[in-house]
Amino acid sequence: MRRCLARLTAREHEVLLLLGRGMSNAEISARLHIGETTTKTHVKRVLDKLGLRDRVHAAVFAFDHGLVRAGAGRLRTGGG
């Protein structure tokens, strides 16, 4: 698993963690202060590098590999 994760840049690793928490592209963009197009690029690269089908598969991967834990829930992006 470490070999797989070593393929990711630091930013891609952050994106994987946020995918693991069930965040949308818009929420990831707000959290990381980057554009949504940039987020989509990072998500695509994470999926490609780890050989994952979709963002749900990425979330399962993050959970199965201990990157996120059950009950962690979504991170608040501000607002109320």
CSV table of N, CA and C in Angstrom, one decimal:
chain,number,residue,atom,x,y,z
A,1,MET,N,0.8,-1.2,0.0
A,1,MET,CA,0.0,0.0,0.0
A,1,MET,C,0.9,1.3,0.0
A,2,ARG,N,1.9,1.3,0.8
A,2,ARG,CA,2.8,2.4,0.8
A,2,ARG,C,3.3,2.8,-0.6
A,3,ARG,N,3.6,1.7,-1.3
A,3,ARG,CA,4.2,2.0,-2.7
A,3,ARG,C,3.1,2.7,-3.5
A,4,CYS,N,1.9,2.3,-3.4
A,4,CYS,CA,0.8,2.9,-4.1
A,4,CYS,C,0.7,4.4,-3.7
A,5,LEU,N,0.7,4.7,-2.4
A,5,LEU,CA,0.5,6.0,-1.9
A,5,LEU,C,1.7,6.9,-2.2
A,6,ALA,N,2.9,6.3,-2.4
A,6,ALA,CA,4.1,7.0,-2.7
A,6,ALA,C,4.0,7.6,-4.1
A,7,ARG,N,3.2,7.1,-4.9
A,7,ARG,CA,3.0,7.6,-6.3
A,7,ARG,C,2.2,9.0,-6.3
A,8,LEU,N,1.5,9.2,-5.2
A,8,LEU,CA,0.8,10.5,-5.1
A,8,LEU,C,1.6,11.6,-4.6
A,9,THR,N,1.3,12.8,-5.2
A,9,THR,CA,1.9,14.0,-4.7
A,9,THR,C,1.3,14.3,-3.3
A,10,ALA,N,1.8,15.3,-2.6
A,10,ALA,CA,1.3,15.7,-1.3
A,10,ALA,C,-0.2,16.2,-1.5
A,11,ARG,N,-0.4,17.0,-2.5
A,11,ARG,CA,-1.7,17.5,-2.8
A,11,ARG,C,-2.7,16.4,-3.2
A,12,GLU,N,-2.3,15.4,-4.0
A,12,GLU,CA,-3.1,14.3,-4.3
A,12,GLU,C,-3.5,13.5,-3.1
A,13,HIS,N,-2.6,13.4,-2.2
A,13,HIS,CA,-2.8,12.6,-0.9
A,13,HIS,C,-3.9,13.4,-0.1
A,14,GLU,N,-3.8,14.7,-0.1
A,14,GLU,CA,-4.8,15.5,0.6
A,14,GLU,C,-6.2,15.3,0.0
A,15,VAL,N,-6.2,15.3,-1.3
A,15,VAL,CA,-7.5,15.1,-2.1
A,15,VAL,C,-8.0,13.7,-1.7
A,16,LEU,N,-7.2,12.7,-1.7
A,16,LEU,CA,-7.7,11.3,-1.4
A,16,LEU,C,-8.3,11.3,0.0
A,17,LEU,N,-7.7,12.0,1.0
A,17,LEU,CA,-8.2,12.0,2.3
A,17,LEU,C,-9.6,12.7,2.3
A,18,LEU,N,-9.7,13.7,1.6
A,18,LEU,CA,-11.0,14.4,1.5
A,18,LEU,C,-12.1,13.6,0.8
A,19,LEU,N,-11.7,12.9,-0.3
A,19,LEU,CA,-12.6,12.0,-0.9
A,19,LEU,C,-13.0,10.9,0.0
A,20,GLY,N,-12.1,10.5,0.9
A,20,GLY,CA,-12.4,9.5,1.9
A,20,GLY,C,-13.5,9.9,2.9
A,21,ARG,N,-13.6,11.2,3.1
A,21,ARG,CA,-14.6,11.8,4.0
A,21,ARG,C,-15.8,12.2,3.2
A,22,GLY,N,-15.9,11.8,2.0
A,22,GLY,CA,-17.2,12.0,1.2
A,22,GLY,C,-17.4,13.4,0.7
A,23,MET,N,-16.3,14.2,0.6
A,23,MET,CA,-16.5,15.5,0.1
A,23,MET,C,-16.6,15.6,-1.4
A,24,SER,N,-17.4,16.6,-1.9
A,24,SER,CA,-17.6,16.8,-3.3
A,24,SER,C,-16.4,17.6,-3.8
A,25,ASN,N,-16.4,17.7,-5.2
A,25,ASN,CA,-15.3,18.6,-5.7
A,25,ASN,C,-15.4,20.0,-5.3
A,26,ALA,N,-16.6,20.5,-5.2
A,26,ALA,CA,-16.7,21.9,-4.7
A,26,ALA,C,-16.3,22.1,-3.3
A,27,GLU,N,-16.6,21.1,-2.4
A,27,GLU,CA,-16.1,21.1,-1.0
A,27,GLU,C,-14.6,21.0,-0.9
A,28,ILE,N,-14.0,20.1,-1.7
A,28,ILE,CA,-12.6,20.0,-1.7
A,28,ILE,C,-11.9,21.2,-2.2
A,29,SER,N,-12.4,21.8,-3.2
A,29,SER,CA,-11.9,23.1,-3.7
A,29,SER,C,-11.9,24.2,-2.7
A,30,ALA,N,-13.0,24.3,-2.0
A,30,ALA,CA,-13.1,25.3,-0.9
A,30,ALA,C,-12.1,25.1,0.2
A,31,ARG,N,-12.1,23.8,0.6
A,31,ARG,CA,-11.2,23.4,1.7
A,31,ARG,C,-9.7,23.7,1.4
A,32,LEU,N,-9.3,23.4,0.1
A,32,LEU,CA,-7.9,23.5,-0.2
A,32,LEU,C,-7.6,24.9,-0.9
A,33,HIS,N,-8.6,25.7,-1.1
A,33,HIS,CA,-8.4,27.0,-1.7
A,33,HIS,C,-7.9,26.9,-3.1
A,34,ILE,N,-8.5,26.0,-3.9
A,34,ILE,CA,-8.1,25.8,-5.3
A,34,ILE,C,-9.3,25.8,-6.2
A,35,GLY,N,-9.2,25.9,-7.5
A,35,GLY,CA,-10.3,25.9,-8.4
A,35,GLY,C,-10.9,24.5,-8.5
A,36,GLU,N,-12.1,24.5,-9.0
A,36,GLU,CA,-12.8,23.2,-9.1
A,36,GLU,C,-12.2,22.4,-10.3
A,37,THR,N,-11.7,23.1,-11.3
A,37,THR,CA,-11.1,22.4,-12.4
A,37,THR,C,-9.8,21.7,-11.9
A,38,THR,N,-9.0,22.4,-11.1
A,38,THR,CA,-7.8,21.8,-10.5
A,38,THR,C,-8.2,20.6,-9.6
A,39,THR,N,-9.2,20.8,-8.8
A,39,THR,CA,-9.7,19.6,-8.0
A,39,THR,C,-10.0,18.4,-8.9
A,40,LYS,N,-10.7,18.6,-10.0
A,40,LYS,CA,-11.1,17.5,-10.9
A,40,LYS,C,-9.8,16.9,-11.4
A,41,THR,N,-8.8,17.7,-11.7
A,41,THR,CA,-7.5,17.1,-12.2
A,41,THR,C,-6.9,16.3,-11.2
A,42,HIS,N,-6.9,16.8,-9.9
A,42,HIS,CA,-6.3,16.0,-8.8
A,42,HIS,C,-7.0,14.7,-8.6
A,43,VAL,N,-8.4,14.7,-8.6
A,43,VAL,CA,-9.2,13.5,-8.4
A,43,VAL,C,-8.9,12.5,-9.5
A,44,LYS,N,-8.8,13.0,-10.8
A,44,LYS,CA,-8.5,12.1,-11.9
A,44,LYS,C,-7.1,11.4,-11.7
A,45,ARG,N,-6.2,12.2,-11.3
A,45,ARG,CA,-4.8,11.6,-11.1
A,45,ARG,C,-4.8,10.6,-10.0
A,46,VAL,N,-5.5,10.9,-8.9
A,46,VAL,CA,-5.5,10.0,-7.8
A,46,VAL,C,-6.1,8.6,-8.3
A,47,LEU,N,-7.2,8.7,-9.0
A,47,LEU,CA,-7.9,7.5,-9.5
A,47,LEU,C,-7.0,6.8,-10.4
A,48,ASP,N,-6.3,7.5,-11.4
A,48,ASP,CA,-5.4,6.8,-12.3
A,48,ASP,C,-4.2,6.2,-11.6
A,49,LYS,N,-3.6,6.9,-10.7
A,49,LYS,CA,-2.4,6.4,-10.1
A,49,LYS,C,-2.7,5.2,-9.2
A,50,LEU,N,-3.9,5.2,-8.6
A,50,LEU,CA,-4.2,4.1,-7.7
A,50,LEU,C,-5.0,3.0,-8.4
A,51,GLY,N,-5.4,3.2,-9.6
A,51,GLY,CA,-6.1,2.2,-10.4
A,51,GLY,C,-7.6,2.0,-9.9
A,52,LEU,N,-8.2,3.1,-9.5
A,52,LEU,CA,-9.5,3.1,-8.9
A,52,LEU,C,-10.5,3.5,-10.0
A,53,ARG,N,-11.7,3.0,-9.8
A,53,ARG,CA,-12.8,3.3,-10.8
A,53,ARG,C,-13.4,4.6,-10.7
A,54,ASP,N,-13.7,5.0,-9.5
A,54,ASP,CA,-14.5,6.3,-9.3
A,54,ASP,C,-14.2,6.8,-7.9
A,55,ARG,N,-14.8,7.9,-7.6
A,55,ARG,CA,-14.6,8.5,-6.3
A,55,ARG,C,-15.1,7.7,-5.1
A,56,VAL,N,-16.1,6.9,-5.3
A,56,VAL,CA,-16.6,6.0,-4.3
A,56,VAL,C,-15.6,4.9,-4.0
A,57,HIS,N,-15.0,4.4,-5.1
A,57,HIS,CA,-13.9,3.4,-4.9
A,57,HIS,C,-12.7,4.1,-4.1
A,58,ALA,N,-12.4,5.4,-4.4
A,58,ALA,CA,-11.4,6.1,-3.7
A,58,ALA,C,-11.7,6.2,-2.2
A,59,ALA,N,-12.9,6.5,-1.9
A,59,ALA,CA,-13.4,6.6,-0.5
A,59,ALA,C,-13.2,5.3,0.2
A,60,VAL,N,-13.6,4.2,-0.4
A,60,VAL,CA,-13.5,2.8,0.1
A,60,VAL,C,-12.0,2.5,0.3
A,61,PHE,N,-11.1,2.8,-0.7
A,61,PHE,CA,-9.7,2.6,-0.6
A,61,PHE,C,-9.1,3.4,0.7
A,62,ALA,N,-9.5,4.6,0.8
A,62,ALA,CA,-9.0,5.4,1.9
A,62,ALA,C,-9.4,4.8,3.3
A,63,PHE,N,-10.7,4.4,3.4
A,63,PHE,CA,-11.2,3.7,4.6
A,63,PHE,C,-10.4,2.4,4.8
A,64,ASP,N,-10.4,1.6,3.8
A,64,ASP,CA,-9.7,0.2,4.0
A,64,ASP,C,-8.3,0.3,4.3
A,65,HIS,N,-7.6,1.4,3.9
A,65,HIS,CA,-6.2,1.5,4.2
A,65,HIS,C,-5.9,2.4,5.4
A,66,GLY,N,-6.9,2.7,6.2
A,66,GLY,CA,-6.7,3.4,7.5
A,66,GLY,C,-6.5,4.9,7.3
A,67,LEU,N,-6.7,5.5,6.2
A,67,LEU,CA,-6.5,6.9,6.0
A,67,LEU,C,-7.6,7.7,6.6
A,68,VAL,N,-8.8,7.2,6.6
A,68,VAL,CA,-9.9,7.8,7.3
A,68,VAL,C,-10.5,6.8,8.2
A,69,ARG,N,-11.3,7.2,9.2
A,69,ARG,CA,-12.0,6.2,10.0
A,69,ARG,C,-13.5,6.5,10.0
A,70,ALA,N,-14.2,5.4,10.4
A,70,ALA,CA,-15.6,5.5,10.4
A,70,ALA,C,-16.0,6.6,11.4
A,71,GLY,N,-17.0,7.3,11.0
A,71,GLY,CA,-17.6,8.4,11.9
A,71,GLY,C,-16.8,9.7,11.8
A,72,ALA,N,-15.7,9.7,11.0
A,72,ALA,CA,-15.0,11.0,10.9
A,72,ALA,C,-15.8,12.1,10.2
A,73,GLY,N,-16.7,11.6,9.3
A,73,GLY,CA,-17.6,12.6,8.7
A,73,GLY,C,-16.9,13.6,7.8
A,74,ARG,N,-17.7,14.5,7.3
A,74,ARG,CA,-17.2,15.6,6.5
A,74,ARG,C,-16.6,16.7,7.3
A,75,LEU,N,-15.6,17.3,6.7
A,75,LEU,CA,-15.0,18.5,7.3
A,75,LEU,C,-15.9,19.7,7.0
A,76,ARG,N,-16.1,20.5,7.9
A,76,ARG,CA,-16.9,21.8,7.6
A,76,ARG,C,-16.0,22.7,6.8
A,77,THR,N,-16.7,23.3,5.8
A,77,THR,CA,-16.0,24.2,4.9
A,77,THR,C,-16.3,25.7,5.3
A,78,GLY,N,-17.0,25.9,6.4
A,78,GLY,CA,-17.3,27.2,6.8
A,78,GLY,C,-18.8,27.5,6.7
A,79,GLY,N,-19.2,28.6,7.0
A,79,GLY,CA,-20.6,29.0,6.8
A,79,GLY,C,-21.5,28.6,8.0
A,80,GLY,N,-21.8,28.0,8.8
A,80,GLY,CA,-22.7,28.0,9.9
A,80,GLY,C,-22.7,26.9,10.7
